[in-house]
Short mmCIF file of C-alpha atoms and ligand atoms in Angstrom, two decimals:
data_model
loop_
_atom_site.label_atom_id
_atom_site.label_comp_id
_atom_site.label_asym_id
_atom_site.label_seq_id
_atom_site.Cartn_x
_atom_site.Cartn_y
_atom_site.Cartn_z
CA UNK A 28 63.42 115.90 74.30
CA UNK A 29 64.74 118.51 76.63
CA UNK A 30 63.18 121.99 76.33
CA UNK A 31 64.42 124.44 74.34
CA UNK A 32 66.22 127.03 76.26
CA UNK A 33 66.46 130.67 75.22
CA UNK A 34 70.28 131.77 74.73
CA UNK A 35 70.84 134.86 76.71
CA UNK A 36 74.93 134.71 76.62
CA UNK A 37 75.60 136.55 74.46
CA UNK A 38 79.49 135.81 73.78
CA UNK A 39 78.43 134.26 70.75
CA UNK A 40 79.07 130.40 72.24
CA UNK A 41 76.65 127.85 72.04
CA UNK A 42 74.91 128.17 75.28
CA UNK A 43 71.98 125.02 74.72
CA UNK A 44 72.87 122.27 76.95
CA UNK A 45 74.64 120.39 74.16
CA UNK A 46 77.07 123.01 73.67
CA UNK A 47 77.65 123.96 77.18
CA UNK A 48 78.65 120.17 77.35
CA UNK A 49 80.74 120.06 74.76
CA UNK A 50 82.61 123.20 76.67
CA UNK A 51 82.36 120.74 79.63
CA UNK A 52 84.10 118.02 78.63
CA UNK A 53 86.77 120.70 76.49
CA UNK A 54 87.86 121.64 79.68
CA UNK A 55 88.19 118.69 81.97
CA UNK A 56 90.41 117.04 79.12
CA UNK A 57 92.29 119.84 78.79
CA UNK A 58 92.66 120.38 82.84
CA UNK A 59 96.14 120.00 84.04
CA UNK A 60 94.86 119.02 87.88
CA UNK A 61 92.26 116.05 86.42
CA UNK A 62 93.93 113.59 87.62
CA UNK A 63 93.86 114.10 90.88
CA UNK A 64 90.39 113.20 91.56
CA UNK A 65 91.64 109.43 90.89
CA UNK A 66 93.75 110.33 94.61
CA UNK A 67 89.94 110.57 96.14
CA UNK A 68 87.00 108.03 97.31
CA UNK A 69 84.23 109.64 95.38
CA UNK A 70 81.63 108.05 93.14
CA UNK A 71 81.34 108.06 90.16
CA UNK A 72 78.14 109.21 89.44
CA UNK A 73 77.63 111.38 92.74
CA UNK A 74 78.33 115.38 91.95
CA UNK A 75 79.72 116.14 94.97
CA UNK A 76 79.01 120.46 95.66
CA UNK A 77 80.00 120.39 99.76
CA UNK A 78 83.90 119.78 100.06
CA UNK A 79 83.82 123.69 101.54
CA UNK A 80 82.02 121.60 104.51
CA UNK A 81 83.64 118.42 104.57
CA UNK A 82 86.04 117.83 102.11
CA UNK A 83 85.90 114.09 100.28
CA UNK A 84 88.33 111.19 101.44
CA UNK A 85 91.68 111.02 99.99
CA UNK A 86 92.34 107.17 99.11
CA UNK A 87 95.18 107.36 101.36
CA UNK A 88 93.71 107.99 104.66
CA UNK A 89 92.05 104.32 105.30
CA UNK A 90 95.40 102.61 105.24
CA UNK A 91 97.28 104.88 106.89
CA UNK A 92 94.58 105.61 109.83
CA UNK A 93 94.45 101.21 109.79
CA UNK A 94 98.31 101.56 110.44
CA UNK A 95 98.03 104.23 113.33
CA UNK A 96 95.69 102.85 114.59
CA UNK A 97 96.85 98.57 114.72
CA UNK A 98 100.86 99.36 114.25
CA UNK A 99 101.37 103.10 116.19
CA UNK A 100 98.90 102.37 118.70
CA UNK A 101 98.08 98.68 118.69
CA UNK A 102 101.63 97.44 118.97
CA UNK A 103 103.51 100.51 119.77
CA UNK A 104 101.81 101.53 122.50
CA UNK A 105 102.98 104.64 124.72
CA UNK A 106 106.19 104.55 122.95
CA UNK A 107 104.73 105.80 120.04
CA UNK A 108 104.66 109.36 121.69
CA UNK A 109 108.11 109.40 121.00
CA UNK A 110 109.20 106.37 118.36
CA UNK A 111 106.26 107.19 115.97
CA UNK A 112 106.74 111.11 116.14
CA UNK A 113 103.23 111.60 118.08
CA UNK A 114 104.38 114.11 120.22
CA UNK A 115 105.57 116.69 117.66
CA UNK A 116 102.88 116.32 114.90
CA UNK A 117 101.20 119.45 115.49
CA UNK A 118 104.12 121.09 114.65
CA UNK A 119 105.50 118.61 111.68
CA UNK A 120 101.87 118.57 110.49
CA UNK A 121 101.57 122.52 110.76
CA UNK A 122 105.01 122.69 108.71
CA UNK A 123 103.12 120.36 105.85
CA UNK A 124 100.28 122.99 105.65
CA UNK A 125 102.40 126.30 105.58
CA UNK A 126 103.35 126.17 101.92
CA UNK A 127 99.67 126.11 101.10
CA UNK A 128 98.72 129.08 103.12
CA UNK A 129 102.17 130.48 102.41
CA UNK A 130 104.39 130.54 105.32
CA UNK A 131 107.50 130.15 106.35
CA UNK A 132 108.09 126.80 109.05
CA UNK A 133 108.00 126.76 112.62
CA UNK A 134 104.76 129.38 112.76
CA UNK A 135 101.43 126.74 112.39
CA UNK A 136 100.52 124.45 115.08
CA UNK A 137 96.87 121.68 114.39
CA UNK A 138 95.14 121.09 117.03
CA UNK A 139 91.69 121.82 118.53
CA UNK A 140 88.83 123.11 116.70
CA UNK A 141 88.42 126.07 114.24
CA UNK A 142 86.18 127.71 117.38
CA UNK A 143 88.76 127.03 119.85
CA UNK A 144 91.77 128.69 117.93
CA UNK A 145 89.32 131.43 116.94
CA UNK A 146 88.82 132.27 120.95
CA UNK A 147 92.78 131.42 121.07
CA UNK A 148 93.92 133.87 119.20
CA UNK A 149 91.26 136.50 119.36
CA UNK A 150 92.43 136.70 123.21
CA UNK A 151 95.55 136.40 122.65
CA UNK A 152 95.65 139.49 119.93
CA UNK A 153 93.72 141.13 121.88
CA UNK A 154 96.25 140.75 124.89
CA UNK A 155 99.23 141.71 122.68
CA UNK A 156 97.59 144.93 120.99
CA UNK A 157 96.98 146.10 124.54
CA UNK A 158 100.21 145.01 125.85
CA UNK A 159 102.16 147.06 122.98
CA UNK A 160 99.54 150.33 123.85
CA UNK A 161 97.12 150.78 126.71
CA UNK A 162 94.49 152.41 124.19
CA UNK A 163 93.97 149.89 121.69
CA UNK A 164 91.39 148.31 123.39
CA UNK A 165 88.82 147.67 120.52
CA UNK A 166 87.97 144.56 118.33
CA UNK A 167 87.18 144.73 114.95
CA UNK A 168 84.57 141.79 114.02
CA UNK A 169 83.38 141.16 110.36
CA UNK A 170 79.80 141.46 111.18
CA UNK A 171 78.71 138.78 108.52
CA UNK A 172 80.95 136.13 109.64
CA UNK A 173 80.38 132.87 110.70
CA UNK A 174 78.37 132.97 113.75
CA UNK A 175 80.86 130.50 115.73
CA UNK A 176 83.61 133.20 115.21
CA UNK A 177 81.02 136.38 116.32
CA UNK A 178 80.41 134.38 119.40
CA UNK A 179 83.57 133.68 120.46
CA UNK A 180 84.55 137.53 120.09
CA UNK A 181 82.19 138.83 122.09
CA UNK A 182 82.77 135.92 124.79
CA UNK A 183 86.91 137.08 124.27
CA UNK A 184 85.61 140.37 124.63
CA UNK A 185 83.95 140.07 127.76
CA UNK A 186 87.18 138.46 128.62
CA UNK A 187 89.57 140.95 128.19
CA UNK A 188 87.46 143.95 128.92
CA UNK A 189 87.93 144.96 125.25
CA UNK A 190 85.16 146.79 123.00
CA UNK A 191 83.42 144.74 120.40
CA UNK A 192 83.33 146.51 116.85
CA UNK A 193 80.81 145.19 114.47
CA UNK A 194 82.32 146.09 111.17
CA UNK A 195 81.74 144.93 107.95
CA UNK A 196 85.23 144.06 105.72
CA UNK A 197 83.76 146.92 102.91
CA UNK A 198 84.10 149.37 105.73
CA UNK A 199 87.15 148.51 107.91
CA UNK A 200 89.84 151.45 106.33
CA UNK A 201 87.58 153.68 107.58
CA UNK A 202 86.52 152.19 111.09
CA UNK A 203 90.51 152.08 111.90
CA UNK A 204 91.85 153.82 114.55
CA UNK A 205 94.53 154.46 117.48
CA UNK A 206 91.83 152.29 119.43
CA UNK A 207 91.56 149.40 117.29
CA UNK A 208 93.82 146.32 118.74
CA UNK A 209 92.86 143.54 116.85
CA UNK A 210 90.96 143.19 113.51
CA UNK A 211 88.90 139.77 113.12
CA UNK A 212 88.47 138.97 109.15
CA UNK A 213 86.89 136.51 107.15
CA UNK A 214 89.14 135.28 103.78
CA UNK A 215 86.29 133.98 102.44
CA UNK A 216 82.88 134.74 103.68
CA UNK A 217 80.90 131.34 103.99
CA UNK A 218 77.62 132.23 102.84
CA UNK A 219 78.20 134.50 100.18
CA UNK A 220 81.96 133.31 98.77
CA UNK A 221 82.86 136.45 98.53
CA UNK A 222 86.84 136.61 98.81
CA UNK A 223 88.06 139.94 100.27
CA UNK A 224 91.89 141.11 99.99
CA UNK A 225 94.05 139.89 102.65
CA UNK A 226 96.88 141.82 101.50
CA UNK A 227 95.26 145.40 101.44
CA UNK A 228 93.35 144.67 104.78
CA UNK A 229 96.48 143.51 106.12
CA UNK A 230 98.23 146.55 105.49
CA UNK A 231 95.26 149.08 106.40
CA UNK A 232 95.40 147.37 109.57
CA UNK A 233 99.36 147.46 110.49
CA UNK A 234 99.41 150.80 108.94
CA UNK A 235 96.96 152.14 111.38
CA UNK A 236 98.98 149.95 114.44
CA UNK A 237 96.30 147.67 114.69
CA UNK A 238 97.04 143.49 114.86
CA UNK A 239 95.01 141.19 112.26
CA UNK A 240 93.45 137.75 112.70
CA UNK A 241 92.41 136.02 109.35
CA UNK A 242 90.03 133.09 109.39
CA UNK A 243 90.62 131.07 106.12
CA UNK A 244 88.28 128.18 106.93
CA UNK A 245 87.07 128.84 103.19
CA UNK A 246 90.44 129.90 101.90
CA UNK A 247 93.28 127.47 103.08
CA UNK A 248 93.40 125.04 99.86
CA UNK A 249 91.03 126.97 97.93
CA UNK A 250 93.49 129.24 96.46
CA UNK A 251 97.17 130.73 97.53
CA UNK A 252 96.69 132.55 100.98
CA UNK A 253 100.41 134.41 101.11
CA UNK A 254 100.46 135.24 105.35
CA UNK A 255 103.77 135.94 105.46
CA UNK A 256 103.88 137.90 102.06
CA UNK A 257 101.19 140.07 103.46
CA UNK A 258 102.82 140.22 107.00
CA UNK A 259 99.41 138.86 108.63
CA UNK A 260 99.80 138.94 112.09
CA UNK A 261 97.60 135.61 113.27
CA UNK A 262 95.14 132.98 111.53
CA UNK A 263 93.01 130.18 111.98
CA UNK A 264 92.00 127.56 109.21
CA UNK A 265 89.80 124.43 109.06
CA UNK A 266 91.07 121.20 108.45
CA UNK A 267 88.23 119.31 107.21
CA UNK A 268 86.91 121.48 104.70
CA UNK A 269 89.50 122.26 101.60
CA UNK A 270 92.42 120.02 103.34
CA UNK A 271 89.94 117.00 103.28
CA UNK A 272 91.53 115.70 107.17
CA UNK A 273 87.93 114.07 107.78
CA UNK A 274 85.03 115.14 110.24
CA UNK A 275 85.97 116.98 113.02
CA UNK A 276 89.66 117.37 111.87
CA UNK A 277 91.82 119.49 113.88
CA UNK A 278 92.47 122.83 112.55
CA UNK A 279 95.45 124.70 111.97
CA UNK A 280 96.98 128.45 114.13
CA UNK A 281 99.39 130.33 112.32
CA UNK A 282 101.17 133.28 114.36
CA UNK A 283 104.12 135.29 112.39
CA UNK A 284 107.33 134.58 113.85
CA UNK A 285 107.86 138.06 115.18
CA UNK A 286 104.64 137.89 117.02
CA UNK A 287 104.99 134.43 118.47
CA UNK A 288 106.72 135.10 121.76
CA UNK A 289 105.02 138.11 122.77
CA UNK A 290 101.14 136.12 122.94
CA UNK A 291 99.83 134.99 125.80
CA UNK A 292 97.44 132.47 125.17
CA UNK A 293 94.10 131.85 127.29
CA UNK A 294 94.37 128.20 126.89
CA UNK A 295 97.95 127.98 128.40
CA UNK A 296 98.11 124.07 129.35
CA UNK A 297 100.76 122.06 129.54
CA UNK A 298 101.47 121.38 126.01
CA UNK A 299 102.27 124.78 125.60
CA UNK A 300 104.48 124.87 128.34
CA UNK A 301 108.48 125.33 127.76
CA UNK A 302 109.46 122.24 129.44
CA UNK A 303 105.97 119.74 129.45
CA UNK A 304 107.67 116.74 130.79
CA UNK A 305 109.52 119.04 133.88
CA UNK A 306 106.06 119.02 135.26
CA UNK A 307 106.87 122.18 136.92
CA UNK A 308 104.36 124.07 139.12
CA UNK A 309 104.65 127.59 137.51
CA UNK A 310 103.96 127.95 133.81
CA UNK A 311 106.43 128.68 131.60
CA UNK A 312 105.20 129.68 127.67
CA UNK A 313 107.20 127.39 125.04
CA UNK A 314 109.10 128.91 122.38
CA UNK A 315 107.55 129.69 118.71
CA UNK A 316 104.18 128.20 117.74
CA UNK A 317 104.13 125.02 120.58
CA UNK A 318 103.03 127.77 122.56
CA UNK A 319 99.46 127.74 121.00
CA UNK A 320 99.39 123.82 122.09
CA UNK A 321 97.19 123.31 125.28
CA UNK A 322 96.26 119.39 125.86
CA UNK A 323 97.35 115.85 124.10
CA UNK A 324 97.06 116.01 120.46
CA UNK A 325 93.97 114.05 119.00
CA UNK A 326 96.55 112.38 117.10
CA UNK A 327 93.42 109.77 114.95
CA UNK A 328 92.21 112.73 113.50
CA UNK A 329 95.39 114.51 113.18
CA UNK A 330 97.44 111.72 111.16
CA UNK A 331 94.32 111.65 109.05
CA UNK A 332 94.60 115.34 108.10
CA UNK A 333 98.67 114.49 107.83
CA UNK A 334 97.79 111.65 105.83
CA UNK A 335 95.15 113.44 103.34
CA UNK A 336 98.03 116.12 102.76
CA UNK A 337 99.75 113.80 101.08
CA UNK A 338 97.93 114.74 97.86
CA UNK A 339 99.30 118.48 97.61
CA UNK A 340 102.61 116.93 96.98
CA UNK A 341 103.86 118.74 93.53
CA UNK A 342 100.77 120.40 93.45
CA UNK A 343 100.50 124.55 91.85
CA UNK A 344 98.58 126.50 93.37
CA UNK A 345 97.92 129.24 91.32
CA UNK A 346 96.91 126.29 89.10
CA UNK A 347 94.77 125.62 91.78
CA UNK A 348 93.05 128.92 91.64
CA UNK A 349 93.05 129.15 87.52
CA UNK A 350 90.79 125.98 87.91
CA UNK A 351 88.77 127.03 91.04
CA UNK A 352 88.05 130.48 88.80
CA UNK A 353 87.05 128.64 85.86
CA UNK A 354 85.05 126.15 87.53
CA UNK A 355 82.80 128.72 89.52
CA UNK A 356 82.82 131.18 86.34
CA UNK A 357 81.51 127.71 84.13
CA UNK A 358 78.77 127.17 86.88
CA UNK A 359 77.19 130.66 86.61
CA UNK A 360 77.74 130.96 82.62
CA UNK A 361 75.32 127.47 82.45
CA UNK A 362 72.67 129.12 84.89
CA UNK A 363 72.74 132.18 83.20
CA UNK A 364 71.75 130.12 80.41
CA UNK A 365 69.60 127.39 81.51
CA UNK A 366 67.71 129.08 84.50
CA UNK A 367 64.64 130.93 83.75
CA UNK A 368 65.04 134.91 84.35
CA UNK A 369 64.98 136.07 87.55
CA UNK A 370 64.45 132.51 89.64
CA UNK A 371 67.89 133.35 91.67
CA UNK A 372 69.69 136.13 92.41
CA UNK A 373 73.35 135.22 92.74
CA UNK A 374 75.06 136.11 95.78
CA UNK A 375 78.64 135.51 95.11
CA UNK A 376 80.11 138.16 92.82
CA UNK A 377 81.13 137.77 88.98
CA UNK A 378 84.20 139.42 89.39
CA UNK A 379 87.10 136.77 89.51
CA UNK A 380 89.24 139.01 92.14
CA UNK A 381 86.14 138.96 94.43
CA UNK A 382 85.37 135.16 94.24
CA UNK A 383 86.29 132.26 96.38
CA UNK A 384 86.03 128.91 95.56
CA UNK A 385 82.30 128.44 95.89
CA UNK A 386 79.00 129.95 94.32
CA UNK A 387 76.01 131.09 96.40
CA UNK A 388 72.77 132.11 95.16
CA UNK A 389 68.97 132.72 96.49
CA UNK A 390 65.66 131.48 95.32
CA UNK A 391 62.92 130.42 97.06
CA UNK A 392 62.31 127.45 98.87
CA UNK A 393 65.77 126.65 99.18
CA UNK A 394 65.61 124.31 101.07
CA UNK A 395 63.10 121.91 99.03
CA UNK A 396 65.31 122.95 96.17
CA UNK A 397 68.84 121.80 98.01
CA UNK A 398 66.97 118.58 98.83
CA UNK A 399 65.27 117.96 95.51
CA UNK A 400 69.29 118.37 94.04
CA UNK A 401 70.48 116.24 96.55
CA UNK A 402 67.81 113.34 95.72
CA UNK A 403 69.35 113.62 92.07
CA UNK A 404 72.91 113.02 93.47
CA UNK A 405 73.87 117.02 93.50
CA UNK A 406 75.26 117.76 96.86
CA UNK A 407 75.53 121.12 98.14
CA UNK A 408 73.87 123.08 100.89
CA UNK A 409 71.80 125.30 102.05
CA UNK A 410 72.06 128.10 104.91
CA UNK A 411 69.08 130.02 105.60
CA UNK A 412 66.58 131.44 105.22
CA UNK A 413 67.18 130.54 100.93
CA UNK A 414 70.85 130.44 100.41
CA UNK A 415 71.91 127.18 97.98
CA UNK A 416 75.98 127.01 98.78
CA UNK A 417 78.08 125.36 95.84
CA UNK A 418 81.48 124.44 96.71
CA UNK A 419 83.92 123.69 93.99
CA UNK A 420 86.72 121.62 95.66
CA UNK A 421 89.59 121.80 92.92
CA UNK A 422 91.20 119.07 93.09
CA UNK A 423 88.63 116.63 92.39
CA UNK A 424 86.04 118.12 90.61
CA UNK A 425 85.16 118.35 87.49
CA UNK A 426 83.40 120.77 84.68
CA UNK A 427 81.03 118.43 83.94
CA UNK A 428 79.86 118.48 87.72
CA UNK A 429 79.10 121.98 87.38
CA UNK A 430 77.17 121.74 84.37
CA UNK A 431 75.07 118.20 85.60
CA UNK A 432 74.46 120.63 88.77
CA UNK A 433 73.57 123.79 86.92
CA UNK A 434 71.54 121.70 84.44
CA UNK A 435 69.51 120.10 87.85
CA UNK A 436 69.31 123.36 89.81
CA UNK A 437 67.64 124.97 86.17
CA UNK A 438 65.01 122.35 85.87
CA UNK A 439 64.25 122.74 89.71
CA UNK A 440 63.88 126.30 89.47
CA UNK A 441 61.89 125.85 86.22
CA UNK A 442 59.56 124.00 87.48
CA UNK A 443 58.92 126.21 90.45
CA UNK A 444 58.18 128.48 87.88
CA UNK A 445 55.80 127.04 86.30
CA UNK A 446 57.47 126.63 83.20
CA UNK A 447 59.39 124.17 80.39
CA UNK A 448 58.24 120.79 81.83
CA UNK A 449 57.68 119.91 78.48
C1 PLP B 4 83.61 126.01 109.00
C2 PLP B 4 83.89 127.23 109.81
C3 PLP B 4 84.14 127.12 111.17
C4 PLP B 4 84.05 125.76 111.82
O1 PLP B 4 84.32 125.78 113.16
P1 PLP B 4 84.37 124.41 113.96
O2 PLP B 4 84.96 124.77 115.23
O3 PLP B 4 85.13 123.41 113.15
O4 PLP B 4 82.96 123.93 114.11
C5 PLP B 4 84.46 128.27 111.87
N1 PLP B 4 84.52 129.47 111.24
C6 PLP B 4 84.26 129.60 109.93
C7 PLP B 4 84.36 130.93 109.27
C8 PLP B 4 83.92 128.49 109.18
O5 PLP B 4 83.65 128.60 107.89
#
């Protein structure tokens, strides 16, 4: 017999594990997006927490990558470039991602890494903010973001001879000025999930002349993104996390249309060149977002991210985000029921408007803990030093994985405690 838990919500539900699964199961017959998780490879039994790090596999990847990869390649050959539409799927594929990050065609190239187009672009900004005035030499760096992206800024810095501006997202309105060129933001930070508002940055920013970059590795699938709506100026988002393209995917550049032929790009290779095939000595910046190209496509990876978009098709996203809410807001209901007192302190704030798609909390040993889940088929991570990451991939998962991992995590943390191992 499972331990009796106290019941601390005090809504007036059941809150004892029975009840919390009945809610469970309420809500994944009553979910409008269930049956998508039949469109991905996952196992049954596995509670899969980590699609904000590597998104599962889409069940029509395998035979599509089989057909690129014997047909396209295999038999086609080099005239697959042109016959099998190689050459412009950065663009074709960027087009197939823009509704979900809501923009406009013919402003999102995939290519290259999440780090690379973060170094891209932050140069690039950087280079247009100065172009546009002399003083606005300064770049504005969330201070909590993802290392890869801090690095890169400072190394763009250095680059451009601009000033580095640790600032924290809760204090850019104020840290804006007629210095500030080029504002570097997270959507969703990745440790703690907190989402921050992309519209009211946005317009702090151009209201104060300053250009915006947007990262939305942990925001592009996650929930509706609205770039052009909010007249962001640049972004960068992952491909293998939330868009489930596979390890290593390419990700994805968005610059506005009004911006696009005023960058100059650091990476200016020939892909991004007006006329590739002239082979001309001089370089010559392409047109609209082919000039954020630089090398030959990694077109394996890049038909698999094409391919695993395939299962957005008719899919709401505000739907997306209803579930994505409920999911995280179900996960932190059943800990604040099962968990003893004061064995985590969440991280990722209550507030729906504030949330992303994942939960993060702290306990101790985090690590042990992450493992001793993981052992028990719960996957999620851990970041240190004691930071347990939850991702709640909408599409294919389920209430009932968010209880099963709540209901694990509580026992862990129970046990650490010293308590209810009866
Ligand atoms: C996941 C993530 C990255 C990943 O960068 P890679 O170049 O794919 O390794 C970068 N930035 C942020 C904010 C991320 O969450």
């Amino acid at each position: 017999m499972r331990h009796v838990v106290p019941q601390r919500v005090a809504d007036g539900r059941d809150t004892s594990v029975a009840g919390l699964a009945a809610r469970a199961a309420a809500a994944d017959t009553a979910d409008p997006l269930a049956h998508l998780r039949d469109q991905f490879d996952l196992d049954e039994e596995l509670v899969y927490l980590d699609g904000n790090s590597l998104g599962a596999l889409p069940t029509s990847v395998p035979s599509r990558l089989r057909e690129v990869v014997e047909q396209e390649w295999g038999r086609g050959l080099i005239r697959s470039w042109r016959d099998a539409g190689w050459w412009d799927a950065p663009e074709r594929v960027g087009d197939r991602i823009a509704p979900l990050v809501g923009a406009a065609p013919g402003q999102i190239v995939v290519g290259d890494s999440t780090s690379i187009n973060v170094f891209r672009l932050t140069v690039a900004g950087l280079r247009a903010a100065v172009g546009r005035d002399p003083r606005r030499t300064e770049l504005l760096v969330d201070g909590t973001t993802f290392p890869t992206d801090g690095y890169l800024a400072e190394s763009a810095a250095r680059l451009t001879g601009a000033t580095l501006v640790p600032c924290h997202p809760s204090e850019l309105v104020d840290r804006l000025d007629d210095r500030t060129g080029l504002v570097l933001l997270n959507h969703v930070d990745y440790r703690t999930g907190e989402l921050w508002d992309l519209p009211a940055l946005t317009a702090a920013a151009r209201g104060a002349g300053a250009l915006t970059l947007w990262d939305l590795s942990h925001s592009a699938g996650a929930l509706p993104v609205g770039l052009d709506r909010a007249e962001v100026d640049l972004a960068v988002g992952c491909g293998y996390k939330y868009l489930n393209g596979g390890p290593g995917a390419p990700a994805f550049c968005y610059a506005s249309s009004d911006l696009q032929d005023r960058l100059d790009q650091p990476l200016a290779g020939w892909c991004s060149h007006a006329d590739p095939f002239g082979m001309e000595p001089e370089y010559r910046a392409a047109k609209g977002a082919t000039r954020l190209r630089t090398g030959t496509p990694e077109i394996l990876s890049l038909l698999s991210l094409d391919a695993a978009l395939d299962v957005w098709a008719d899919v709401d996203l505000a739907e997306v985000r209803r579930k994505s809410l409920a999911l995280t807001d179900f996960f932190v209901s059943c800990l604040d029921a099962l968990a003893p007192p004061g064995s985590f302190r969440l991280l990722t704030p209550r507030e729906d408007g504030r949330r992303g798609s994942q939960v993060a909390l702290e306990c101790d040993d985090a690590r042990a803990v992450m493992a001793t889940l993981e052992r028990q088929g719960v996957i999620g991570d851990h970041r240190p030093p004691n930071v347990c990451r939850f991702g709640f991939a909408p599409l294919y998962t389920r209430f009932v994985d968010a209880l099963t991992a709540a209901d694990a995590l509580s026992t862990c943390l129970r046990a650490r405690v010293g308590i209810g191992r009866a």
